[in-house]
Amino acid sequence: GDSVTQMEGPVTLSEEAFLTINCTYTATGYPSLFWYVQYPGEGLQLLLKATKADDKGSNKGFEATYRKETTSFHLEKGSVQVSDSAVYFCALRYGGSQGNLIFGKGTKLSVKP
Amino acid sequence: EAGVVQSPRYKIIEKKQPVAFWCNPISGHNTLYWYRQNLGQGPELLIRYENEEAVDDSQLPKDRFSAERLKGVDSTLKIQPAELGDSAVYLCASRPGLAGGTDTQYFGPGTRLTVL
């Protein structure tokens, strides 16, 4: 069945460092891909998404490109801040716009000043 | 605009006891989801409602779990009896629905259940 694999955490970076969180997926067909973020004590929030191959999602300085050839959707940010400390979840949606989400296990990011 | 509201935020019970979680979605959102998130894992769908109809409950353990959304607005998820393995965070999410203009799911803060 469809699945999402994320790099294991936790990831600890210094402020202003470059961030990459790897995400690969297995799916039949062409899913939409998402990154959600969960700040401490809060619910999951959509960070960015891409709905077809070669689309780039971006938000708050984060970017991810839908790579069909490598079945990947890696999350990147050029310069992280302390306020980016959170758990990041990669997800795919199958079954079109009304379909269900399948999440990866999450990657915890800690940014030190 | 108020977000998805869940209560309680935390619940501790003894095994074999019943427990219920409540969710009030964003106003006007026709689609409502219940997820379970085990420690160190991503959320897993339990059930999805379109208005008052459960359209996908294939992952709901029906021997002990039940859910309802009687008027197509707020929803209750129940576990009876609870087992040790039910300890998790139970998340509710909502989305406008088929004609709502966005397919983004909005999540509540969750209810953290501990079964002793």
PDB file of C-alpha atoms in Angstrom:
ATOM      1  CA  GLY A   1       0.000   0.000   0.000  1.00  0.00           C
ATOM      2  CA  ASP A   2       0.884   3.665  -0.091  1.00  0.00           C
ATOM      3  CA  SER A   3       3.441   4.813   2.458  1.00  0.00           C
ATOM      4  CA  VAL A   4       5.754   7.656   3.457  1.00  0.00           C
ATOM      5  CA  THR A   5       9.274   7.326   4.842  1.00  0.00           C
ATOM      6  CA  GLN A   6      10.997  10.208   6.613  1.00  0.00           C
ATOM      7  CA  MET A   7      14.514  10.538   7.922  1.00  0.00           C
ATOM      8  CA  GLU A   8      14.895   9.631  11.549  1.00  0.00           C
ATOM      9  CA  GLY A   9      15.245  12.368  14.092  1.00  0.00           C
ATOM     10  CA  PRO A  10      15.884  14.184  16.189  1.00  0.00           C
ATOM     11  CA  VAL A  11      17.749  16.759  14.148  1.00  0.00           C
ATOM     12  CA  THR A  12      19.650  19.422  16.060  1.00  0.00           C
ATOM     13  CA  LEU A  13      20.972  22.488  14.260  1.00  0.00           C
ATOM     14  CA  SER A  14      22.419  25.834  15.157  1.00  0.00           C
ATOM     15  CA  GLU A  15      20.540  28.968  14.221  1.00  0.00           C
ATOM     16  CA  GLU A  16      21.075  30.021  10.576  1.00  0.00           C
ATOM     17  CA  ALA A  17      22.130  26.506   9.526  1.00  0.00           C
ATOM     18  CA  PHE A  18      20.779  24.847   6.395  1.00  0.00           C
ATOM     19  CA  LEU A  19      18.010  22.306   6.898  1.00  0.00           C
ATOM     20  CA  THR A  20      17.117  19.239   4.884  1.00  0.00           C
ATOM     21  CA  ILE A  21      14.587  16.660   6.026  1.00  0.00           C
ATOM     22  CA  ASN A  22      14.323  13.759   3.621  1.00  0.00           C
ATOM     23  CA  CYS A  23      10.996  12.264   2.613  1.00  0.00           C
ATOM     24  CA  THR A  24      10.304   9.503   0.116  1.00  0.00           C
ATOM     25  CA  TYR A  25       7.027   7.903  -0.763  1.00  0.00           C
ATOM     26  CA  THR A  26       5.550   4.767  -2.261  1.00  0.00           C
ATOM     27  CA  ALA A  27       2.264   5.143  -4.068  1.00  0.00           C
ATOM     28  CA  THR A  28       0.233   3.764  -6.912  1.00  0.00           C
ATOM     29  CA  GLY A  29      -0.784   6.620  -9.128  1.00  0.00           C
ATOM     30  CA  TYR A  30       0.078  10.258  -8.527  1.00  0.00           C
ATOM     31  CA  PRO A  31      -0.551  11.444  -5.003  1.00  0.00           C
ATOM     32  CA  SER A  32      -0.438  14.978  -3.685  1.00  0.00           C
ATOM     33  CA  LEU A  33       2.363  15.603  -1.201  1.00  0.00           C
ATOM     34  CA  PHE A  34       2.389  17.689   1.964  1.00  0.00           C
ATOM     35  CA  TRP A  35       4.543  18.867   4.814  1.00  0.00           C
ATOM     36  CA  TYR A  36       2.805  19.506   8.115  1.00  0.00           C
ATOM     37  CA  VAL A  37       4.427  21.067  11.183  1.00  0.00           C
ATOM     38  CA  GLN A  38       3.517  20.551  14.827  1.00  0.00           C
ATOM     39  CA  TYR A  39       4.783  23.174  17.252  1.00  0.00           C
ATOM     40  CA  PRO A  40       4.919  22.217  20.941  1.00  0.00           C
ATOM     41  CA  GLY A  41       1.448  22.090  22.451  1.00  0.00           C
ATOM     42  CA  GLU A  42      -0.298  22.853  19.174  1.00  0.00           C
ATOM     43  CA  GLY A  43      -2.129  20.945  16.454  1.00  0.00           C
ATOM     44  CA  LEU A  44      -0.646  20.034  13.100  1.00  0.00           C
ATOM     45  CA  GLN A  45      -0.541  22.880  10.594  1.00  0.00           C
ATOM     46  CA  LEU A  46      -0.103  22.645   6.868  1.00  0.00           C
ATOM     47  CA  LEU A  47       3.301  24.042   5.953  1.00  0.00           C
ATOM     48  CA  LEU A  48       3.329  23.495   2.198  1.00  0.00           C
ATOM     49  CA  LYS A  49       2.077  21.189  -0.493  1.00  0.00           C
ATOM     50  CA  ALA A  50       2.579  20.107  -4.104  1.00  0.00           C
ATOM     51  CA  THR A  51      -0.015  18.406  -6.235  1.00  0.00           C
ATOM     52  CA  LYS A  52       1.925  17.233  -9.286  1.00  0.00           C
ATOM     53  CA  ALA A  53       5.404  16.328 -10.441  1.00  0.00           C
ATOM     54  CA  ASP A  54       7.969  19.152 -10.480  1.00  0.00           C
ATOM     55  CA  ASP A  55       5.713  21.436  -8.440  1.00  0.00           C
ATOM     56  CA  LYS A  56       7.515  23.351  -5.714  1.00  0.00           C
ATOM     57  CA  GLY A  57       5.673  24.138  -2.513  1.00  0.00           C
ATOM     58  CA  SER A  58       6.986  26.993  -0.365  1.00  0.00           C
ATOM     59  CA  ASN A  59       6.033  28.803   2.800  1.00  0.00           C
ATOM     60  CA  LYS A  60       7.849  30.673   5.597  1.00  0.00           C
ATOM     61  CA  GLY A  61      11.201  30.119   3.890  1.00  0.00           C
ATOM     62  CA  PHE A  62      10.667  26.364   3.593  1.00  0.00           C
ATOM     63  CA  GLU A  63      10.610  24.660   0.192  1.00  0.00           C
ATOM     64  CA  ALA A  64       9.988  21.173  -1.157  1.00  0.00           C
ATOM     65  CA  THR A  65       9.894  19.928  -4.763  1.00  0.00           C
ATOM     66  CA  TYR A  66       7.777  16.988  -5.922  1.00  0.00           C
ATOM     67  CA  ARG A  67      10.264  14.651  -7.620  1.00  0.00           C
ATOM     68  CA  LYS A  68       8.453  11.860  -9.395  1.00  0.00           C
ATOM     69  CA  GLU A  69      11.620  10.207 -10.716  1.00  0.00           C
ATOM     70  CA  THR A  70      13.034   9.756  -7.213  1.00  0.00           C
ATOM     71  CA  THR A  71       9.635   9.595  -5.436  1.00  0.00           C
ATOM     72  CA  SER A  72      10.835  12.251  -3.038  1.00  0.00           C
ATOM     73  CA  PHE A  73       9.626  15.465  -1.417  1.00  0.00           C
ATOM     74  CA  HIS A  74      12.531  16.700   0.694  1.00  0.00           C
ATOM     75  CA  LEU A  75      11.976  19.721   2.937  1.00  0.00           C
ATOM     76  CA  GLU A  76      14.626  22.466   2.882  1.00  0.00           C
ATOM     77  CA  LYS A  77      15.257  25.818   4.495  1.00  0.00           C
ATOM     78  CA  GLY A  78      18.294  27.946   3.931  1.00  0.00           C
ATOM     79  CA  SER A  79      18.588  29.460   7.407  1.00  0.00           C
ATOM     80  CA  VAL A  80      16.676  28.021  10.343  1.00  0.00           C
ATOM     81  CA  GLN A  81      15.589  29.972  13.381  1.00  0.00           C
ATOM     82  CA  VAL A  82      14.951  28.897  16.952  1.00  0.00           C
ATOM     83  CA  SER A  83      11.245  29.369  16.281  1.00  0.00           C
ATOM     84  CA  ASP A  84      11.397  26.583  13.655  1.00  0.00           C
ATOM     85  CA  SER A  85      11.864  24.006  16.418  1.00  0.00           C
ATOM     86  CA  ALA A  86       8.966  21.590  15.943  1.00  0.00           C
ATOM     87  CA  VAL A  87       8.059  18.167  14.607  1.00  0.00           C
ATOM     88  CA  TYR A  88       7.733  17.972  10.820  1.00  0.00           C
ATOM     89  CA  PHE A  89       5.523  15.402   9.097  1.00  0.00           C
ATOM     90  CA  CYS A  90       5.615  14.440   5.458  1.00  0.00           C
ATOM     91  CA  ALA A  91       2.320  13.128   4.079  1.00  0.00           C
ATOM     92  CA  LEU A  92       0.723  11.978   0.868  1.00  0.00           C
ATOM     93  CA  ARG A  93      -2.896  12.068  -0.157  1.00  0.00           C
ATOM     94  CA  TYR A  94      -4.337   9.405  -2.363  1.00  0.00           C
ATOM     95  CA  GLY A  95      -7.717   9.345  -4.030  1.00  0.00           C
ATOM     96  CA  GLY A  96      -7.797  12.909  -5.341  1.00  0.00           C
ATOM     97  CA  SER A  97      -8.738  16.102  -3.516  1.00  0.00           C
ATOM     98  CA  GLN A  98     -11.197  14.259  -1.254  1.00  0.00           C
ATOM     99  CA  GLY A  99      -8.787  11.498  -0.412  1.00  0.00           C
ATOM    100  CA  ASN A 100      -7.176  10.588   2.889  1.00  0.00           C
ATOM    101  CA  LEU A 101      -3.745  11.510   4.215  1.00  0.00           C
ATOM    102  CA  ILE A 102      -0.987   9.037   5.010  1.00  0.00           C
ATOM    103  CA  PHE A 103       1.697  10.455   7.281  1.00  0.00           C
ATOM    104  CA  GLY A 104       5.327   9.645   7.889  1.00  0.00           C
ATOM    105  CA  LYS A 105       6.581   9.161  11.433  1.00  0.00           C
ATOM    106  CA  GLY A 106       7.693  12.735  11.868  1.00  0.00           C
ATOM    107  CA  THR A 107      11.110  14.343  12.359  1.00  0.00           C
ATOM    108  CA  LYS A 108      11.788  16.438  15.427  1.00  0.00           C
ATOM    109  CA  LEU A 109      13.873  19.532  14.759  1.00  0.00           C
ATOM    110  CA  SER A 110      15.607  21.453  17.528  1.00  0.00           C
ATOM    111  CA  VAL A 111      17.342  24.715  16.665  1.00  0.00           C
ATOM    112  CA  LYS A 112      19.846  26.076  19.176  1.00  0.00           C
ATOM    113  CA  PRO A 113      20.699  29.773  19.429  1.00  0.00           C
TER     114      PRO A 113
ATOM    115  CA  GLU B   1     -12.153  32.322  13.174  1.00  0.00           C
ATOM    116  CA  ALA B   2     -12.028  29.664  15.869  1.00  0.00           C
ATOM    117  CA  GLY B   3     -10.027  26.568  15.106  1.00  0.00           C
ATOM    118  CA  VAL B   4     -10.895  22.945  15.717  1.00  0.00           C
ATOM    119  CA  VAL B   5     -11.759  22.485  19.377  1.00  0.00           C
ATOM    120  CA  GLN B   6     -11.143  19.262  21.243  1.00  0.00           C
ATOM    121  CA  SER B   7     -11.810  18.247  24.815  1.00  0.00           C
ATOM    122  CA  PRO B   8     -10.524  17.121  27.120  1.00  0.00           C
ATOM    123  CA  ARG B   9      -6.877  17.885  26.371  1.00  0.00           C
ATOM    124  CA  TYR B  10      -5.667  15.145  28.689  1.00  0.00           C
ATOM    125  CA  LYS B  11      -7.310  12.034  30.078  1.00  0.00           C
ATOM    126  CA  ILE B  12      -5.971   9.340  32.383  1.00  0.00           C
ATOM    127  CA  ILE B  13      -8.060   6.225  32.977  1.00  0.00           C
ATOM    128  CA  GLU B  14      -7.705   2.678  34.229  1.00  0.00           C
ATOM    129  CA  LYS B  15      -7.838  -0.116  31.676  1.00  0.00           C
ATOM    130  CA  LYS B  16     -11.303  -1.520  30.968  1.00  0.00           C
ATOM    131  CA  GLN B  17     -12.880   1.871  31.689  1.00  0.00           C
ATOM    132  CA  PRO B  18     -14.810   3.770  29.000  1.00  0.00           C
ATOM    133  CA  VAL B  19     -13.625   7.129  27.647  1.00  0.00           C
ATOM    134  CA  ALA B  20     -15.016   9.682  25.237  1.00  0.00           C
ATOM    135  CA  PHE B  21     -13.449  12.503  23.261  1.00  0.00           C
ATOM    136  CA  TRP B  22     -15.279  15.464  21.817  1.00  0.00           C
ATOM    137  CA  CYS B  23     -14.506  17.541  18.740  1.00  0.00           C
ATOM    138  CA  ASN B  24     -16.070  20.700  17.389  1.00  0.00           C
ATOM    139  CA  PRO B  25     -14.827  21.433  13.853  1.00  0.00           C
ATOM    140  CA  ILE B  26     -14.396  24.803  12.239  1.00  0.00           C
ATOM    141  CA  SER B  27     -17.777  26.323  11.472  1.00  0.00           C
ATOM    142  CA  GLY B  28     -19.033  25.307   8.052  1.00  0.00           C
ATOM    143  CA  HIS B  29     -16.623  22.414   7.644  1.00  0.00           C
ATOM    144  CA  ASN B  30     -18.556  19.418   6.390  1.00  0.00           C
ATOM    145  CA  THR B  31     -15.733  16.880   6.523  1.00  0.00           C
ATOM    146  CA  LEU B  32     -14.466  15.683   9.884  1.00  0.00           C
ATOM    147  CA  TYR B  33     -11.662  13.235  10.633  1.00  0.00           C
ATOM    148  CA  TRP B  34     -10.533  11.352  13.709  1.00  0.00           C
ATOM    149  CA  TYR B  35      -6.897  10.230  13.829  1.00  0.00           C
ATOM    150  CA  ARG B  36      -4.833   8.327  16.370  1.00  0.00           C
ATOM    151  CA  GLN B  37      -1.197   9.285  16.860  1.00  0.00           C
ATOM    152  CA  ASN B  38       0.949   6.816  18.754  1.00  0.00           C
ATOM    153  CA  LEU B  39       4.140   8.023  20.413  1.00  0.00           C
ATOM    154  CA  GLY B  40       6.827   8.664  17.837  1.00  0.00           C
ATOM    155  CA  GLN B  41       4.500   8.006  14.929  1.00  0.00           C
ATOM    156  CA  GLY B  42       2.480  10.021  12.473  1.00  0.00           C
ATOM    157  CA  PRO B  43      -1.296  10.285  12.719  1.00  0.00           C
ATOM    158  CA  GLU B  44      -3.344   7.365  11.388  1.00  0.00           C
ATOM    159  CA  LEU B  45      -6.892   7.826  10.180  1.00  0.00           C
ATOM    160  CA  LEU B  46      -9.616   6.177  12.224  1.00  0.00           C
ATOM    161  CA  ILE B  47     -12.765   7.541  10.594  1.00  0.00           C
ATOM    162  CA  ARG B  48     -13.893  10.228   8.190  1.00  0.00           C
ATOM    163  CA  TYR B  49     -17.310  11.895   8.104  1.00  0.00           C
ATOM    164  CA  GLU B  50     -18.960  13.792   5.309  1.00  0.00           C
ATOM    165  CA  ASN B  51     -21.652  15.703   7.212  1.00  0.00           C
ATOM    166  CA  GLU B  52     -23.284  13.057   9.436  1.00  0.00           C
ATOM    167  CA  GLU B  53     -22.285  10.082   7.285  1.00  0.00           C
ATOM    168  CA  ALA B  54     -19.227   7.979   8.093  1.00  0.00           C
ATOM    169  CA  VAL B  55     -17.748   7.497   4.615  1.00  0.00           C
ATOM    170  CA  ASP B  56     -14.530   5.754   5.656  1.00  0.00           C
ATOM    171  CA  ASP B  57     -14.329   3.788   8.895  1.00  0.00           C
ATOM    172  CA  SER B  58     -12.195   0.938   7.611  1.00  0.00           C
ATOM    173  CA  GLN B  59      -9.431   1.614  10.167  1.00  0.00           C
ATOM    174  CA  LEU B  60     -11.722   1.978  13.178  1.00  0.00           C
ATOM    175  CA  PRO B  61     -11.468  -1.012  15.575  1.00  0.00           C
ATOM    176  CA  LYS B  62     -15.184  -1.523  15.784  1.00  0.00           C
ATOM    177  CA  ASP B  63     -15.101  -4.016  18.629  1.00  0.00           C
ATOM    178  CA  ARG B  64     -14.284  -1.257  21.110  1.00  0.00           C
ATOM    179  CA  PHE B  65     -14.330   2.052  19.237  1.00  0.00           C
ATOM    180  CA  SER B  66     -17.389   3.972  18.147  1.00  0.00           C
ATOM    181  CA  ALA B  67     -17.980   7.443  16.792  1.00  0.00           C
ATOM    182  CA  GLU B  68     -20.918   9.634  16.026  1.00  0.00           C
ATOM    183  CA  ARG B  69     -21.664  12.940  14.372  1.00  0.00           C
ATOM    184  CA  LEU B  70     -25.410  13.085  14.751  1.00  0.00           C
ATOM    185  CA  LYS B  71     -26.147  16.562  13.395  1.00  0.00           C
ATOM    186  CA  GLY B  72     -23.191  16.808  11.079  1.00  0.00           C
ATOM    187  CA  VAL B  73     -21.394  19.320  13.290  1.00  0.00           C
ATOM    188  CA  ASP B  74     -19.579  18.166  16.437  1.00  0.00           C
ATOM    189  CA  SER B  75     -18.460  14.606  16.951  1.00  0.00           C
ATOM    190  CA  THR B  76     -17.696  12.153  19.741  1.00  0.00           C
ATOM    191  CA  LEU B  77     -15.232   9.272  19.650  1.00  0.00           C
ATOM    192  CA  LYS B  78     -15.676   6.593  22.301  1.00  0.00           C
ATOM    193  CA  ILE B  79     -13.571   3.689  23.491  1.00  0.00           C
ATOM    194  CA  GLN B  80     -15.190   0.986  25.602  1.00  0.00           C
ATOM    195  CA  PRO B  81     -13.434  -0.741  27.208  1.00  0.00           C
ATOM    196  CA  ALA B  82     -10.035   0.936  26.972  1.00  0.00           C
ATOM    197  CA  GLU B  83      -6.887  -1.166  26.742  1.00  0.00           C
ATOM    198  CA  LEU B  84      -3.295  -0.295  27.575  1.00  0.00           C
ATOM    199  CA  GLY B  85      -2.467  -0.091  23.875  1.00  0.00           C
ATOM    200  CA  ASP B  86      -5.009   2.673  23.370  1.00  0.00           C
ATOM    201  CA  SER B  87      -2.685   5.190  25.018  1.00  0.00           C
ATOM    202  CA  ALA B  88      -2.103   7.774  22.274  1.00  0.00           C
ATOM    203  CA  VAL B  89      -3.051  11.247  21.140  1.00  0.00           C
ATOM    204  CA  TYR B  90      -6.439  11.396  19.432  1.00  0.00           C
ATOM    205  CA  LEU B  91      -6.620  14.117  16.833  1.00  0.00           C
ATOM    206  CA  CYS B  92      -9.614  15.668  15.172  1.00  0.00           C
ATOM    207  CA  ALA B  93      -9.386  17.515  11.880  1.00  0.00           C
ATOM    208  CA  SER B  94     -11.875  19.217   9.606  1.00  0.00           C
ATOM    209  CA  ARG B  95     -12.094  20.457   6.040  1.00  0.00           C
ATOM    210  CA  PRO B  96     -14.722  22.498   4.205  1.00  0.00           C
ATOM    211  CA  GLY B  97     -15.938  19.601   2.064  1.00  0.00           C
ATOM    212  CA  LEU B  98     -16.597  18.982  -1.594  1.00  0.00           C
ATOM    213  CA  ALA B  99     -17.533  22.529  -2.563  1.00  0.00           C
ATOM    214  CA  GLY B 100     -15.537  24.352   0.064  1.00  0.00           C
ATOM    215  CA  GLY B 101     -12.808  25.734  -2.132  1.00  0.00           C
ATOM    216  CA  THR B 102      -9.892  24.231  -0.229  1.00  0.00           C
ATOM    217  CA  ASP B 103      -8.752  20.701   0.442  1.00  0.00           C
ATOM    218  CA  THR B 104      -6.603  21.596   3.447  1.00  0.00           C
ATOM    219  CA  GLN B 105      -7.264  19.728   6.668  1.00  0.00           C
ATOM    220  CA  TYR B 106      -7.199  21.790   9.865  1.00  0.00           C
ATOM    221  CA  PHE B 107      -6.186  19.930  13.006  1.00  0.00           C
ATOM    222  CA  GLY B 108      -7.176  20.382  16.614  1.00  0.00           C
ATOM    223  CA  PRO B 109      -4.636  20.196  19.465  1.00  0.00           C
ATOM    224  CA  GLY B 110      -5.563  16.609  20.297  1.00  0.00           C
ATOM    225  CA  THR B 111      -6.530  14.660  23.402  1.00  0.00           C
ATOM    226  CA  ARG B 112      -3.704  12.788  25.080  1.00  0.00           C
ATOM    227  CA  LEU B 113      -5.055   9.533  26.527  1.00  0.00           C
ATOM    228  CA  THR B 114      -3.123   7.516  29.080  1.00  0.00           C
ATOM    229  CA  VAL B 115      -4.482   4.105  30.012  1.00  0.00           C
ATOM    230  CA  LEU B 116      -3.042   2.645  33.235  1.00  0.00           C
TER     231      LEU B 116
END
